[in-house]
Amino acid sequence: MTIYAWTISKPGRQTIRKVTTLAELCNYLSVLDLPGVAPPEFVRVDTDVPDHGTYTYNNSSADEWSLTWTKVDGSTEVLD
């Protein structure tokens, strides 16, 4: 299972920082009542997502918000 460390920031709101699956990130974006399309097309579960990146909606406007994510290796390895 692949997991992502991510941050959602919007001026005037508390910053949200989580480590979850991509599906859980999409759920957060769907319920946060952020302006624009939620979730953005590039984080849909059925597409390839870059290992890390930043997305900013409506840069320098009153509706601005941003998402930053980093892929975390979700594999489990047993050490002897």
PDB file of C-alpha atoms in Angstrom, residues 1 6 11 19 23 32 43 70 74 77 80:
ATOM      1  CA  MET A   1       0.000   0.000   0.000  1.00  0.00           C
ATOM      2  CA  TRP A   6       0.485  15.785   2.670  1.00  0.00           C
ATOM      3  CA  PRO A  11      -5.189  31.488   4.461  1.00  0.00           C
ATOM      4  CA  VAL A  19      -0.092  10.758   6.358  1.00  0.00           C
ATOM      5  CA  ALA A  23      -7.991   7.620  -1.384  1.00  0.00           C
ATOM      6  CA  LEU A  32     -13.279  20.485   2.970  1.00  0.00           C
ATOM      7  CA  VAL A  43      -4.800  13.226  -7.407  1.00  0.00           C
ATOM      8  CA  THR A  70       5.277  13.430  -0.780  1.00  0.00           C
ATOM      9  CA  GLY A  74       4.310   1.967   2.077  1.00  0.00           C
ATOM     10  CA  GLU A  77       9.767  -5.320   4.993  1.00  0.00           C
ATOM     11  CA  ASP A  80      15.951 -10.580  10.390  1.00  0.00           C
TER      12      ASP A  80
END
